[in-house]
Amino acid sequence: MTACTIDFEPVGRRGECQNNESLLACARRLGVGISSVCGGKGTCHSCKVQVLSGTVSKPTPNEREAFTSQELKEGWRLACQTYPLSDCKLTVPPESMTTTQRIQVEGLEVKVHPEPPVRAYRIQMEAPSLSAPDADADRLLQVLNQQHQLNCGKIDINVLRVLSTQIRSWNWEFQAVVRNDEVIALLPQSSHQLGLAIDLGTTKIAGYLINLSDGLTLAAKGVMNPQISHGEDIISRITGVVHSPDDGMLLQKLAVEAINGLCADLCAEANAGIEEIVEAVVVGNTAMHHLFLGLPVKQLALSPFVPAVSRAVDVKAGDLGLHISPGAYVHLLPNIAGFVGADHVAMLLATEVLPAKIPVVALDIGTNTEVSLIHDGKITSTSCASGPAFEGGHIKYGMRAATGAIERLRIVDDIIQYQTIDGAPPIGICGSGILDALSQLYLTKVIDEGGRITDNHPRVRTYKGQREFVLVGKEERGGKPAITITQHDIRELQLAKAAIRSGIQTLLEASGCPEDKIKQVIIAGAFGTYIDVASAVTIGMLPSLPLNRFQQAGNAAGMGAKLALISLTKRAEAQVVASRVKYIELAGAPGFDQTFIQASYLGQYRIIDGKREEID
Amino acid sequence: MAKDLVSTLADLKEQEALKIVEGRLSAGEEPLKILEDARKAMELVGKRFASSEYFMPDLVYSGEILKAVTDMVKPRMSKEAEIKRVGKVVFGTVAGDIHDIGKDIVVFMLDVNGFEVYDLGVDVPAQKFVEKIKESGAPIVGLSGFLALAFDSMKQTIEAIQAAGLRDNVKVMIGGGQISEEIRKYTGADAYGLDAMAGVSLAKKWAGAG
């Protein structure tokens, strides 16, 4: 059968469909990011595409479930269930693309000497004979000892299951991958040893494929966390699990399948095989960490917020259902306490703040914001419930950072200037835009320092008993409803920003560090990367400091995961960081309520003895 | 005639409000009438808070003004004219949850609306609620919780009240976080409130009926 050419629109990628692969498999190989939550089983219906021209296989029962007969007639199909029979042209709608959601994968690269926990050894074995009929495994261990002076005593069961067949097919020449005293994988001579670093976020998952021998990143990619369908924040996911324990297994599976899909995409991009991945590191907040491992979470969500495990964990990929080399280990960095988990440890690792003597604040802003203060050689950390407002949640026209979201906003002489993601017509406002809006409304005195919308601007109107500020009018949107910021939105933002500021303030007070002594503020995470720091300072979300003291570090948690993947020294350092951190629970901190109320005010100020002192 | 105390206080104009109170007192007005106006103003404050117009600091400020007003009025009041308490409420954040800001707001609103509130604090074990209900004889119980898992604690607390044979003596309201009718049913509470003013309305309704 001749190969068919597939044209993916609107991304404009075109290529040959090989070996009877599905449209999804073809898309993956060509680097077209079609989302697949179920991993190609036809059950999640996330890989919808429309066939514009060409002949394809008949709809499967799964597709009949996913579409109406009208939709099928229009050419709508699931990419994972559909096989091309001729050249085809397809439309991939935005909701099926993994790349529409802007997901931060880049971060500052930190150079580190590769010192991976796994090593591959080249093996040349003699074929057995009647006079030397020793078991294949025994002879392999012997060769490792003779040729490489290794005292391996263990062979992974998955390796044993394929050992005899594989080494014969490789004609007794291959590579044995060893971790501590265990043979965890066998690879052909030509294979690389790859590693997988995963930042498992509540909303997004970022993955990195790394060459373990030189530490270089071969591919990087982000996808949405499919657990979102079980709750946007970790608390609602935990609640779901507590009330129906089967959900725990389901959430674990969802995360693993998403990582499997991500991993397949990364391998396709780097032209690598998943069996070449012989080690993985996963970081996440404590809740994501526990849900990924299938650990109990109820005790984590209730005071005094105790994790099941804090120390680093090594677990076999096969035990988790992760599709990499089945004998490979997945290493989870240690958690700190409460919700401050391995991702924060990874961030501290990547930003190299540990040796710092000068005061440094490092924070990762999200639905939960983790903050650390490094002062006088000590680290204090806390977790603030900043809520979903900066992800667009609970905001009338809020949305995630996707096409059409207002991401930057300025008010100049009563004219609203804004920039949307991809330059598309505005459909809502995402976190960085929301922050800009709040700052601009404050600077132009449309809202007062208490956050109340005053009635002094032509764009202020009252709608359903509540004041709101019109960002994009109905006429500017061709008759669609105006995009506004309501009084209620502003209150939500104040709660979110007060949570972050009072978290920082509490750490400063607990460490006896005056705010103006902070020499560096490191802001990590996707949201933190895209925000205008000046806006965050204007509204008092971040301390009032010269802007050159702020550093936006990108996905530092992902970078830390990479470091821990390629360097044993960094892993040891992570353990040291985690054990040195002193965790402070905000709700139990003295004077927290007063601090929180002060921190809800807009403007630049210091909080001293529970009172605000303005700074011009 | 001096400006209206209700609107001045509700607009949080402290100096003006205190001046009005001073004027009315020296004109020999009945102190209870002034307090009644202050209560009406606080009701407006509560409404504005519920509609997002006011925010937490405004609430705190309104409390400070109210205290200043009561401090001025009280010495002029005869013993029997002490503010009549409209009912007793036992209130607290349930076990396992340590959130207090939302709870404090409801307690404050209940207080300024004339309720005698027994505030048990946060992370309150079920048994402590039971003891306080027995001791105070309060006919109204408020269970607060922000964490979704607090709903289990609410359920357990109501079960403990039931087990102590007190369930028929009290009306229980729940609030905080993402509360719905479904959760009310799950916990076995009598009603739920989405904001502080809803809590006050419930308490008033129950106090009136009981």
PDB file of C-alpha atoms in Angstrom, chain A residues 75-193:
ATOM      1  CA  GLY A  75     -16.115  14.771   8.467  1.00  0.00           C
ATOM      2  CA  TRP A  76     -15.606  15.038  12.251  1.00  0.00           C
ATOM      3  CA  ARG A  77     -13.488  12.155  13.574  1.00  0.00           C
ATOM      4  CA  LEU A  78     -11.271  11.109  16.440  1.00  0.00           C
ATOM      5  CA  ALA A  79      -7.676  11.217  15.211  1.00  0.00           C
ATOM      6  CA  CYS A  80      -6.711   8.165  17.258  1.00  0.00           C
ATOM      7  CA  GLN A  81      -9.463   6.015  15.719  1.00  0.00           C
ATOM      8  CA  THR A  82      -9.076   7.092  12.121  1.00  0.00           C
ATOM      9  CA  TYR A  83      -6.739   5.643   9.506  1.00  0.00           C
ATOM     10  CA  PRO A  84      -6.198   7.359   6.146  1.00  0.00           C
ATOM     11  CA  LEU A  85      -6.947   5.442   2.936  1.00  0.00           C
ATOM     12  CA  SER A  86      -5.818   8.217   0.591  1.00  0.00           C
ATOM     13  CA  ASP A  87      -4.150  11.620   0.778  1.00  0.00           C
ATOM     14  CA  CYS A  88      -6.100  13.714   3.271  1.00  0.00           C
ATOM     15  CA  LYS A  89      -6.531  17.275   4.376  1.00  0.00           C
ATOM     16  CA  LEU A  90      -7.575  17.859   7.974  1.00  0.00           C
ATOM     17  CA  THR A  91      -8.547  20.727  10.225  1.00  0.00           C
ATOM     18  CA  VAL A  92      -7.371  20.481  13.810  1.00  0.00           C
ATOM     19  CA  PRO A  93      -9.645  22.781  15.853  1.00  0.00           C
ATOM     20  CA  PRO A  94      -7.987  24.850  18.594  1.00  0.00           C
ATOM     21  CA  GLU A  95      -9.576  22.811  21.371  1.00  0.00           C
ATOM     22  CA  SER A  96      -7.865  19.672  20.086  1.00  0.00           C
ATOM     23  CA  MET A  97      -4.439  21.278  19.971  1.00  0.00           C
ATOM     24  CA  THR A  98      -2.089  20.773  22.884  1.00  0.00           C
ATOM     25  CA  THR A  99      -0.286  23.962  22.000  1.00  0.00           C
ATOM     26  CA  THR A 100      -3.148  26.461  22.138  1.00  0.00           C
ATOM     27  CA  GLN A 101      -2.713  26.778  25.854  1.00  0.00           C
ATOM     28  CA  ARG A 102       0.433  28.709  26.414  1.00  0.00           C
ATOM     29  CA  ILE A 103       2.436  26.527  28.701  1.00  0.00           C
ATOM     30  CA  GLN A 104       5.718  27.632  30.048  1.00  0.00           C
ATOM     31  CA  VAL A 105       8.418  25.039  29.551  1.00  0.00           C
ATOM     32  CA  GLU A 106      11.450  27.240  29.196  1.00  0.00           C
ATOM     33  CA  GLY A 107      13.432  28.343  32.159  1.00  0.00           C
ATOM     34  CA  LEU A 108      16.899  29.573  32.845  1.00  0.00           C
ATOM     35  CA  GLU A 109      19.327  26.794  31.990  1.00  0.00           C
ATOM     36  CA  VAL A 110      21.731  25.967  34.749  1.00  0.00           C
ATOM     37  CA  LYS A 111      24.828  24.119  33.704  1.00  0.00           C
ATOM     38  CA  VAL A 112      25.673  21.077  35.723  1.00  0.00           C
ATOM     39  CA  HIS A 113      28.189  18.306  35.303  1.00  0.00           C
ATOM     40  CA  PRO A 114      26.290  15.176  34.200  1.00  0.00           C
ATOM     41  CA  GLU A 115      26.425  12.596  36.903  1.00  0.00           C
ATOM     42  CA  PRO A 116      23.344  10.479  36.269  1.00  0.00           C
ATOM     43  CA  PRO A 117      22.195   7.712  38.605  1.00  0.00           C
ATOM     44  CA  VAL A 118      22.173   5.263  35.709  1.00  0.00           C
ATOM     45  CA  ARG A 119      25.109   4.219  33.546  1.00  0.00           C
ATOM     46  CA  ALA A 120      25.146   2.127  30.393  1.00  0.00           C
ATOM     47  CA  TYR A 121      27.905  -0.419  29.906  1.00  0.00           C
ATOM     48  CA  ARG A 122      28.832  -1.975  26.594  1.00  0.00           C
ATOM     49  CA  ILE A 123      28.652  -5.741  26.790  1.00  0.00           C
ATOM     50  CA  GLN A 124      30.146  -8.425  24.602  1.00  0.00           C
ATOM     51  CA  MET A 125      29.069 -11.873  25.634  1.00  0.00           C
ATOM     52  CA  GLU A 126      30.104 -15.267  24.439  1.00  0.00           C
ATOM     53  CA  ALA A 127      27.304 -17.426  23.129  1.00  0.00           C
ATOM     54  CA  PRO A 128      26.577 -20.291  25.530  1.00  0.00           C
ATOM     55  CA  SER A 129      27.531 -23.825  24.648  1.00  0.00           C
ATOM     56  CA  LEU A 130      26.850 -27.295  25.943  1.00  0.00           C
ATOM     57  CA  SER A 131      30.083 -27.113  27.875  1.00  0.00           C
ATOM     58  CA  ALA A 132      29.135 -23.685  29.312  1.00  0.00           C
ATOM     59  CA  PRO A 133      25.346 -23.743  29.656  1.00  0.00           C
ATOM     60  CA  ASP A 134      25.109 -21.144  32.450  1.00  0.00           C
ATOM     61  CA  ALA A 135      21.959 -19.046  32.615  1.00  0.00           C
ATOM     62  CA  ASP A 136      21.904 -15.908  30.472  1.00  0.00           C
ATOM     63  CA  ALA A 137      21.398 -13.674  33.493  1.00  0.00           C
ATOM     64  CA  ASP A 138      24.280 -15.197  35.390  1.00  0.00           C
ATOM     65  CA  ARG A 139      26.581 -14.794  32.461  1.00  0.00           C
ATOM     66  CA  LEU A 140      25.505 -11.154  32.056  1.00  0.00           C
ATOM     67  CA  LEU A 141      26.302 -10.376  35.696  1.00  0.00           C
ATOM     68  CA  GLN A 142      29.610 -12.174  35.293  1.00  0.00           C
ATOM     69  CA  VAL A 143      30.516 -10.116  32.238  1.00  0.00           C
ATOM     70  CA  LEU A 144      29.590  -6.897  34.047  1.00  0.00           C
ATOM     71  CA  ASN A 145      31.931  -7.931  36.803  1.00  0.00           C
ATOM     72  CA  GLN A 146      34.780  -9.003  34.527  1.00  0.00           C
ATOM     73  CA  GLN A 147      34.553  -6.266  31.902  1.00  0.00           C
ATOM     74  CA  HIS A 148      33.398  -3.369  34.075  1.00  0.00           C
ATOM     75  CA  GLN A 149      34.269  -4.351  37.659  1.00  0.00           C
ATOM     76  CA  LEU A 150      30.651  -4.017  38.723  1.00  0.00           C
ATOM     77  CA  ASN A 151      29.097  -6.027  41.524  1.00  0.00           C
ATOM     78  CA  CYS A 152      25.539  -6.199  40.316  1.00  0.00           C
ATOM     79  CA  GLY A 153      23.315  -8.563  42.211  1.00  0.00           C
ATOM     80  CA  LYS A 154      19.887  -7.710  40.824  1.00  0.00           C
ATOM     81  CA  ILE A 155      18.181  -7.794  37.469  1.00  0.00           C
ATOM     82  CA  ASP A 156      14.799  -6.184  37.006  1.00  0.00           C
ATOM     83  CA  ILE A 157      12.022  -8.691  36.311  1.00  0.00           C
ATOM     84  CA  ASN A 158      11.084  -6.880  33.101  1.00  0.00           C
ATOM     85  CA  VAL A 159      14.645  -7.260  31.901  1.00  0.00           C
ATOM     86  CA  LEU A 160      14.615 -10.968  32.773  1.00  0.00           C
ATOM     87  CA  ARG A 161      11.456 -11.446  30.740  1.00  0.00           C
ATOM     88  CA  VAL A 162      13.123 -10.282  27.524  1.00  0.00           C
ATOM     89  CA  LEU A 163      16.784 -10.909  28.268  1.00  0.00           C
ATOM     90  CA  SER A 164      17.283 -14.227  26.466  1.00  0.00           C
ATOM     91  CA  THR A 165      15.442 -13.195  23.309  1.00  0.00           C
ATOM     92  CA  GLN A 166      16.960  -9.743  23.072  1.00  0.00           C
ATOM     93  CA  ILE A 167      20.613 -10.524  23.588  1.00  0.00           C
ATOM     94  CA  ARG A 168      20.370 -13.243  20.957  1.00  0.00           C
ATOM     95  CA  SER A 169      18.728 -10.866  18.497  1.00  0.00           C
ATOM     96  CA  TRP A 170      21.535  -8.404  19.201  1.00  0.00           C
ATOM     97  CA  ASN A 171      24.063 -11.156  18.600  1.00  0.00           C
ATOM     98  CA  TRP A 172      25.471 -10.888  22.171  1.00  0.00           C
ATOM     99  CA  GLU A 173      26.533  -7.253  21.771  1.00  0.00           C
ATOM    100  CA  PHE A 174      24.457  -4.653  23.563  1.00  0.00           C
ATOM    101  CA  GLN A 175      24.384  -2.143  26.414  1.00  0.00           C
ATOM    102  CA  ALA A 176      23.351  -2.981  29.965  1.00  0.00           C
ATOM    103  CA  VAL A 177      21.919  -0.067  31.928  1.00  0.00           C
ATOM    104  CA  VAL A 178      22.858  -0.237  35.604  1.00  0.00           C
ATOM    105  CA  ARG A 179      21.496   1.734  38.565  1.00  0.00           C
ATOM    106  CA  ASN A 180      23.258   1.086  41.876  1.00  0.00           C
ATOM    107  CA  ASP A 181      23.633  -2.716  41.834  1.00  0.00           C
ATOM    108  CA  GLU A 182      20.706  -3.466  39.565  1.00  0.00           C
ATOM    109  CA  VAL A 183      20.455  -4.058  35.825  1.00  0.00           C
ATOM    110  CA  ILE A 184      17.366  -2.061  34.918  1.00  0.00           C
ATOM    111  CA  ALA A 185      17.394  -2.155  31.111  1.00  0.00           C
ATOM    112  CA  LEU A 186      19.082  -3.592  28.054  1.00  0.00           C
ATOM    113  CA  LEU A 187      19.566  -1.499  24.948  1.00  0.00           C
ATOM    114  CA  PRO A 188      21.042  -2.112  21.522  1.00  0.00           C
ATOM    115  CA  GLN A 189      24.553  -0.784  20.920  1.00  0.00           C
ATOM    116  CA  SER A 190      23.388   2.276  19.048  1.00  0.00           C
ATOM    117  CA  SER A 191      20.904   3.517  21.649  1.00  0.00           C
ATOM    118  CA  HIS A 192      21.231   6.635  23.779  1.00  0.00           C
ATOM    119  CA  GLN A 193      20.346   6.747  27.442  1.00  0.00           C
TER     120      GLN A 193
END
